[in-house]
Amino acid sequence: MASTVSHHTGTRITDAASTERIAADIERRLRAADRLVLPLADTLELLHELQQFDLGRFLLHNRGLNGYWTSYIFRNAPEGPVTPLEHWLLNDSLLCRARERYHRFRALVAECVTDGATLASIPSGVMDDLLTQDYRGIEDVRLVGVDLDTESLRYAEENARRYGLADRTSFRHEDAWNLGAEAEFDLVVSNGLNMYESDPERLTGLYRSFHRALRPGGRLLISFLTPPPPPPWEAPEHAAAWGKYGIGEDDLRRELSLMGDIVRATYLNFADESDVRAQLTAAGFTVRSVQYSAGGVLPIATAVK
């Protein structure tokens, strides 16, 4: 069974020539396009700006995010000065809207921080979801990070040392669809992996893997993306629905130009709540709740074995 990996380069891309080749290929595609969200000149300017900072270059090469850049966006802690476009990505794009969900995730994880618990993050990324919890006074808790990306695991190990949790934390280089764990975890947290997979059977298989890894009564916390409304300039009757996302039309046009026309992001796989409930149920779970943001988007499902 094929594995889902969201990227194929390291976090820092220093090969300027390869970035230039990718940008040139994208430019040729954009110039030949019959239709773009923004005028061609504006689109090409965005393409140029993406090449000027590390996060932009990573998006051009990988069409998605790894653990490091996900943490960078969710925690909004840029290292040093940022370009105007990077500032926009961190503060005004749809990417940064997921920051609110990250904090809701952390609050739900906190409910599972109990004596003797084994908590797993799959895929772990840099493991902020578990490592930023308050473990003072908690005894015998064990944290496990699972990821196919060895670089993310290295960052997670550094993170564990930074928070003084290295002695409670272990890491595994494993495929989420083929976990070695059997009835081992009290909690599995999975934020983002299913957004890179569109095959319903593969998704049910992923949830079965989580189900096997959990102890009876164990809990799964998982996010998913619901289908967005059509752009307001194409369907004005749906314009109000975009208010749930907290993004204006100008920023939305830039978003769809950058992530759609230029990057062609691979992580935008959408699912209705009913589909996710059905897949989780087929995997053996009982769905306890699906919680949305205050605006009614960016859901988190809680399911129990």
Tab-separated table of N, CA, C and O in Angstrom, residues 173-252:
chain	number	residue	atom	x	y	z
A	173	HIS	N	9.826	5.870	13.317
A	173	HIS	CA	9.786	6.141	11.881
A	173	HIS	C	8.882	5.083	11.254
A	173	HIS	O	9.324	3.997	10.893
A	174	GLU	N	7.584	5.391	11.161
A	174	GLU	CA	6.601	4.430	10.688
A	174	GLU	C	5.564	5.100	9.799
A	174	GLU	O	5.321	6.307	9.886
A	175	ASP	N	4.934	4.273	8.972
A	175	ASP	CA	3.831	4.678	8.123
A	175	ASP	C	2.550	4.639	8.947
A	175	ASP	O	2.247	3.623	9.604
A	176	ALA	N	1.772	5.716	8.923
A	176	ALA	CA	0.539	5.767	9.719
A	176	ALA	C	-0.447	4.666	9.333
A	176	ALA	O	-1.261	4.249	10.160
A	177	TRP	N	-0.386	4.175	8.102
A	177	TRP	CA	-1.285	3.105	7.670
A	177	TRP	C	-0.825	1.732	8.161
A	177	TRP	O	-1.572	0.771	8.088
A	178	ASN	N	0.411	1.643	8.601
A	178	ASN	CA	0.974	0.358	9.018
A	178	ASN	C	1.729	0.526	10.337
A	178	ASN	O	2.938	0.316	10.411
A	179	LEU	N	1.013	0.907	11.363
A	179	LEU	CA	1.622	1.128	12.667
A	179	LEU	C	1.968	-0.199	13.332
A	179	LEU	O	1.238	-1.184	13.212
A	180	GLY	N	3.076	-0.201	14.039
A	180	GLY	CA	3.454	-1.391	14.788
A	180	GLY	C	2.719	-1.532	16.103
A	180	GLY	O	2.788	-2.572	16.751
A	181	ALA	N	1.991	-0.504	16.498
A	181	ALA	CA	1.316	-0.496	17.805
A	181	ALA	C	0.028	-1.303	17.762
A	181	ALA	O	-0.737	-1.250	16.787
A	182	GLU	N	-0.218	-2.028	18.843
A	182	GLU	CA	-1.473	-2.761	19.040
A	182	GLU	C	-1.974	-2.462	20.443
A	182	GLU	O	-1.332	-2.793	21.430
A	183	ALA	N	-3.138	-1.807	20.525
A	183	ALA	CA	-3.758	-1.491	21.819
A	183	ALA	C	-2.748	-0.868	22.783
A	183	ALA	O	-2.667	-1.252	23.947
A	184	GLU	N	-2.015	0.124	22.300
A	184	GLU	CA	-0.933	0.731	23.085
A	184	GLU	C	-1.260	2.123	23.603
A	184	GLU	O	-0.821	2.503	24.689
A	185	PHE	N	-2.023	2.896	22.853
A	185	PHE	CA	-2.195	4.316	23.158
A	185	PHE	C	-3.558	4.605	23.788
A	185	PHE	O	-4.559	3.971	23.462
A	186	ASP	N	-3.567	5.593	24.669
A	186	ASP	CA	-4.828	6.109	25.221
A	186	ASP	C	-5.371	7.245	24.372
A	186	ASP	O	-6.567	7.554	24.430
A	187	LEU	N	-4.501	7.886	23.608
A	187	LEU	CA	-4.898	8.993	22.739
A	187	LEU	C	-4.050	8.964	21.480
A	187	LEU	O	-2.829	8.788	21.556
A	188	VAL	N	-4.698	9.127	20.333
A	188	VAL	CA	-4.009	9.392	19.067
A	188	VAL	C	-4.506	10.729	18.555
A	188	VAL	O	-5.717	10.947	18.429
A	189	VAL	N	-3.579	11.625	18.283
A	189	VAL	CA	-3.881	12.925	17.703
A	189	VAL	C	-3.369	12.924	16.267
A	189	VAL	O	-2.206	12.590	16.025
A	190	SER	N	-4.228	13.254	15.320
A	190	SER	CA	-3.815	13.305	13.917
A	190	SER	C	-4.379	14.568	13.282
A	190	SER	O	-5.578	14.677	13.052
A	191	ASN	N	-3.505	15.492	13.002
A	191	ASN	CA	-3.919	16.791	12.471
A	191	ASN	C	-3.273	17.004	11.110
A	191	ASN	O	-2.099	17.344	11.028
A	192	GLY	N	-4.051	16.760	10.041
A	192	GLY	CA	-3.584	17.142	8.720
A	192	GLY	C	-3.317	16.029	7.733
A	192	GLY	O	-3.382	16.260	6.528
A	193	LEU	N	-3.017	14.825	8.191
A	193	LEU	CA	-2.640	13.771	7.256
A	193	LEU	C	-3.758	13.446	6.281
A	193	LEU	O	-3.526	13.261	5.078
A	194	ASN	N	-4.981	13.364	6.764
A	194	ASN	CA	-6.095	12.997	5.883
A	194	ASN	C	-6.396	14.065	4.834
A	194	ASN	O	-7.117	13.806	3.868
A	195	MET	N	-5.833	15.253	4.998
A	195	MET	CA	-6.053	16.312	4.016
A	195	MET	C	-5.239	16.077	2.748
A	195	MET	O	-5.446	16.744	1.731
A	196	TYR	N	-4.282	15.149	2.802
A	196	TYR	CA	-3.482	14.802	1.631
A	196	TYR	C	-3.988	13.537	0.936
A	196	TYR	O	-3.383	13.085	-0.036
A	197	GLU	N	-5.062	12.957	1.437
A	197	GLU	CA	-5.574	11.692	0.888
A	197	GLU	C	-7.050	11.847	0.533
A	197	GLU	O	-7.853	12.262	1.369
A	198	SER	N	-7.407	11.491	-0.706
A	198	SER	CA	-8.792	11.667	-1.155
A	198	SER	C	-9.547	10.355	-1.328
A	198	SER	O	-10.773	10.374	-1.494
A	199	ASP	N	-8.871	9.223	-1.289
A	199	ASP	CA	-9.516	7.930	-1.489
A	199	ASP	C	-10.246	7.524	-0.205
A	199	ASP	O	-9.616	7.288	0.827
A	200	PRO	N	-11.578	7.400	-0.240
A	200	PRO	CA	-12.323	7.043	0.980
A	200	PRO	C	-11.865	5.721	1.598
A	200	PRO	O	-11.831	5.588	2.822
A	201	GLU	N	-11.529	4.736	0.763
A	201	GLU	CA	-11.081	3.458	1.308
A	201	GLU	C	-9.736	3.592	2.009
A	201	GLU	O	-9.492	2.978	3.044
A	202	ARG	N	-8.862	4.402	1.433
A	202	ARG	CA	-7.570	4.652	2.086
A	202	ARG	C	-7.775	5.367	3.412
A	202	ARG	O	-7.104	5.069	4.406
A	203	LEU	N	-8.709	6.304	3.445
A	203	LEU	CA	-8.975	7.020	4.691
A	203	LEU	C	-9.540	6.089	5.751
A	203	LEU	O	-9.122	6.134	6.913
A	204	THR	N	-10.457	5.227	5.364
A	204	THR	CA	-10.983	4.249	6.324
A	204	THR	C	-9.865	3.340	6.811
A	204	THR	O	-9.798	2.992	8.002
A	205	GLY	N	-8.960	2.968	5.917
A	205	GLY	CA	-7.813	2.158	6.311
A	205	GLY	C	-6.910	2.874	7.301
A	205	GLY	O	-6.379	2.257	8.244
A	206	LEU	N	-6.731	4.186	7.115
A	206	LEU	CA	-5.945	4.975	8.065
A	206	LEU	C	-6.597	4.951	9.438
A	206	LEU	O	-5.923	4.736	10.463
A	207	TYR	N	-7.902	5.144	9.477
A	207	TYR	CA	-8.611	5.167	10.759
A	207	TYR	C	-8.611	3.781	11.414
A	207	TYR	O	-8.557	3.677	12.640
A	208	ARG	N	-8.631	2.713	10.616
A	208	ARG	CA	-8.507	1.364	11.187
A	208	ARG	C	-7.139	1.185	11.849
A	208	ARG	O	-7.027	0.534	12.897
A	209	SER	N	-6.115	1.746	11.219
A	209	SER	CA	-4.773	1.661	11.793
A	209	SER	C	-4.737	2.360	13.144
A	209	SER	O	-4.164	1.843	14.115
A	210	PHE	N	-5.364	3.527	13.233
A	210	PHE	CA	-5.442	4.231	14.515
A	210	PHE	C	-6.238	3.411	15.529
A	210	PHE	O	-5.885	3.353	16.714
A	211	HIS	N	-7.331	2.803	15.073
A	211	HIS	CA	-8.185	2.011	15.969
A	211	HIS	C	-7.391	0.854	16.573
A	211	HIS	O	-7.474	0.593	17.788
A	212	ARG	N	-6.609	0.164	15.757
A	212	ARG	CA	-5.787	-0.943	16.265
A	212	ARG	C	-4.783	-0.467	17.302
A	212	ARG	O	-4.477	-1.172	18.270
A	213	ALA	N	-4.254	0.727	17.097
A	213	ALA	CA	-3.195	1.233	17.973
A	213	ALA	C	-3.719	1.703	19.323
A	213	ALA	O	-2.950	1.831	20.278
A	214	LEU	N	-5.018	1.962	19.416
A	214	LEU	CA	-5.609	2.469	20.657
A	214	LEU	C	-6.022	1.340	21.588
A	214	LEU	O	-6.445	0.266	21.149
A	215	ARG	N	-5.943	1.614	22.873
A	215	ARG	CA	-6.492	0.703	23.879
A	215	ARG	C	-8.020	0.823	23.886
A	215	ARG	O	-8.562	1.847	23.458
A	216	PRO	N	-8.728	-0.181	24.373
A	216	PRO	CA	-10.181	-0.043	24.524
A	216	PRO	C	-10.511	1.209	25.352
A	216	PRO	O	-9.929	1.431	26.410
A	217	GLY	N	-11.410	2.010	24.845
A	217	GLY	CA	-11.742	3.270	25.509
A	217	GLY	C	-10.844	4.415	25.090
A	217	GLY	O	-11.067	5.566	25.492
A	218	GLY	N	-9.823	4.127	24.272
A	218	GLY	CA	-8.908	5.174	23.813
A	218	GLY	C	-9.590	6.145	22.872
A	218	GLY	O	-10.617	5.841	22.249
A	219	ARG	N	-8.992	7.318	22.759
A	219	ARG	CA	-9.625	8.419	22.036
A	219	ARG	C	-8.785	8.839	20.828
A	219	ARG	O	-7.557	8.883	20.895
A	220	LEU	N	-9.475	9.140	19.725
A	220	LEU	CA	-8.854	9.704	18.531
A	220	LEU	C	-9.342	11.131	18.348
A	220	LEU	O	-10.546	11.388	18.372
A	221	LEU	N	-8.410	12.062	18.164
A	221	LEU	CA	-8.726	13.441	17.794
A	221	LEU	C	-8.206	13.668	16.380
A	221	LEU	O	-7.015	13.488	16.126
A	222	ILE	N	-9.081	14.044	15.479
A	222	ILE	CA	-8.667	14.176	14.085
A	222	ILE	C	-9.358	15.374	13.438
A	222	ILE	O	-10.538	15.639	13.675
A	223	SER	N	-8.607	16.113	12.654
A	223	SER	CA	-9.170	17.252	11.930
A	223	SER	C	-9.523	16.836	10.512
A	223	SER	O	-9.056	15.812	10.008
A	224	PHE	N	-10.351	17.623	9.856
A	224	PHE	CA	-10.622	17.433	8.437
A	224	PHE	C	-11.093	18.755	7.851
A	224	PHE	O	-11.411	19.703	8.579
A	225	LEU	N	-11.100	18.835	6.529
A	225	LEU	CA	-11.510	20.052	5.830
A	225	LEU	C	-12.845	19.816	5.146
A	225	LEU	O	-12.967	18.895	4.328
A	226	THR	N	-13.840	20.624	5.469
A	226	THR	CA	-15.121	20.543	4.783
A	226	THR	C	-15.054	21.348	3.481
A	226	THR	O	-14.256	22.283	3.359
A	227	PRO	N	-15.867	20.992	2.486
A	227	PRO	CA	-15.818	21.692	1.199
A	227	PRO	C	-16.158	23.177	1.366
A	227	PRO	O	-17.166	23.521	1.997
A	228	PRO	N	-15.341	24.065	0.815
A	228	PRO	CA	-15.650	25.496	0.910
A	228	PRO	C	-16.707	25.894	-0.120
A	228	PRO	O	-16.944	25.155	-1.085
A	229	PRO	N	-17.331	27.036	0.088
A	229	PRO	CA	-18.274	27.524	-0.925
A	229	PRO	C	-17.515	27.987	-2.164
A	229	PRO	O	-16.300	28.194	-2.116
A	230	PRO	N	-18.197	28.142	-3.287
A	230	PRO	CA	-17.524	28.678	-4.473
A	230	PRO	C	-17.104	30.123	-4.226
A	230	PRO	O	-17.664	30.808	-3.361
A	231	PRO	N	-16.116	30.611	-4.959
A	231	PRO	CA	-15.673	32.003	-4.777
A	231	PRO	C	-16.827	32.978	-4.981
A	231	PRO	O	-17.679	32.765	-5.849
A	232	PRO	N	-16.856	34.035	-4.200
A	232	PRO	CA	-17.995	34.961	-4.278
A	232	PRO	C	-18.115	35.669	-5.614
A	232	PRO	O	-19.217	36.080	-5.996
A	233	TRP	N	-17.001	35.840	-6.357
A	233	TRP	CA	-17.093	36.504	-7.649
A	233	TRP	C	-17.693	35.573	-8.712
A	233	TRP	O	-18.111	36.019	-9.762
A	234	GLU	N	-17.748	34.254	-8.412
A	234	GLU	CA	-18.390	33.313	-9.317
A	234	GLU	C	-19.815	33.005	-8.887
A	234	GLU	O	-20.664	32.691	-9.728
A	235	ALA	N	-20.073	33.051	-7.588
A	235	ALA	CA	-21.404	32.744	-7.049
A	235	ALA	C	-21.715	33.737	-5.943
A	235	ALA	O	-21.532	33.448	-4.751
A	236	PRO	N	-22.168	34.944	-6.297
A	236	PRO	CA	-22.431	35.981	-5.285
A	236	PRO	C	-23.375	35.544	-4.185
A	236	PRO	O	-23.289	36.041	-3.054
A	237	GLU	N	-24.247	34.608	-4.475
A	237	GLU	CA	-25.201	34.159	-3.451
A	237	GLU	C	-24.511	33.428	-2.306
A	237	GLU	O	-25.089	33.238	-1.243
A	238	HIS	N	-23.240	33.011	-2.504
A	238	HIS	CA	-22.491	32.323	-1.462
A	238	HIS	C	-21.470	33.236	-0.767
A	238	HIS	O	-20.683	32.767	0.047
A	239	ALA	N	-21.500	34.513	-1.095
A	239	ALA	CA	-20.485	35.430	-0.554
A	239	ALA	C	-20.501	35.459	0.967
A	239	ALA	O	-19.442	35.478	1.613
A	240	ALA	N	-21.682	35.426	1.566
A	240	ALA	CA	-21.769	35.504	3.025
A	240	ALA	C	-21.135	34.300	3.692
A	240	ALA	O	-20.628	34.393	4.821
A	241	ALA	N	-21.129	33.154	3.004
A	241	ALA	CA	-20.566	31.945	3.589
A	241	ALA	C	-19.068	32.086	3.852
A	241	ALA	O	-18.528	31.439	4.757
A	242	TRP	N	-18.397	32.932	3.076
A	242	TRP	CA	-16.960	33.124	3.294
A	242	TRP	C	-16.680	33.912	4.556
A	242	TRP	O	-15.549	33.905	5.057
A	243	GLY	N	-17.707	34.571	5.105
A	243	GLY	CA	-17.516	35.268	6.371
A	243	GLY	C	-17.125	34.322	7.487
A	243	GLY	O	-16.444	34.712	8.445
A	244	LYS	N	-17.520	33.036	7.384
A	244	LYS	CA	-17.157	32.053	8.399
A	244	LYS	C	-15.642	31.870	8.485
A	244	LYS	O	-15.107	31.517	9.532
A	245	TYR	N	-14.973	32.095	7.359
A	245	TYR	CA	-13.527	31.889	7.300
A	245	TYR	C	-12.744	33.134	7.702
A	245	TYR	O	-11.521	33.084	7.838
A	246	GLY	N	-13.435	34.244	7.872
A	246	GLY	CA	-12.764	35.464	8.280
A	246	GLY	C	-11.796	36.006	7.251
A	246	GLY	O	-10.745	36.546	7.599
A	247	ILE	N	-12.131	35.872	5.967
A	247	ILE	CA	-11.243	36.342	4.919
A	247	ILE	C	-12.050	37.165	3.920
A	247	ILE	O	-13.143	36.766	3.504
A	248	GLY	N	-11.522	38.342	3.553
A	248	GLY	CA	-12.182	39.205	2.588
A	248	GLY	C	-11.901	38.769	1.160
A	248	GLY	O	-11.036	37.924	0.895
A	249	GLU	N	-12.626	39.378	0.221
A	249	GLU	CA	-12.516	38.934	-1.171
A	249	GLU	C	-11.122	39.154	-1.744
A	249	GLU	O	-10.597	38.299	-2.470
A	250	ASP	N	-10.478	40.273	-1.442
A	250	ASP	CA	-9.140	40.533	-1.985
A	250	ASP	C	-8.140	39.481	-1.489
A	250	ASP	O	-7.325	38.967	-2.273
A	251	ASP	N	-8.209	39.186	-0.198
A	251	ASP	CA	-7.298	38.175	0.343
A	251	ASP	C	-7.628	36.794	-0.210
A	251	ASP	O	-6.725	35.976	-0.451
A	252	LEU	N	-8.912	36.506	-0.418
A	252	LEU	CA	-9.294	35.216	-0.976
A	252	LEU	C	-8.785	35.072	-2.410
A	252	LEU	O	-8.303	33.996	-2.798
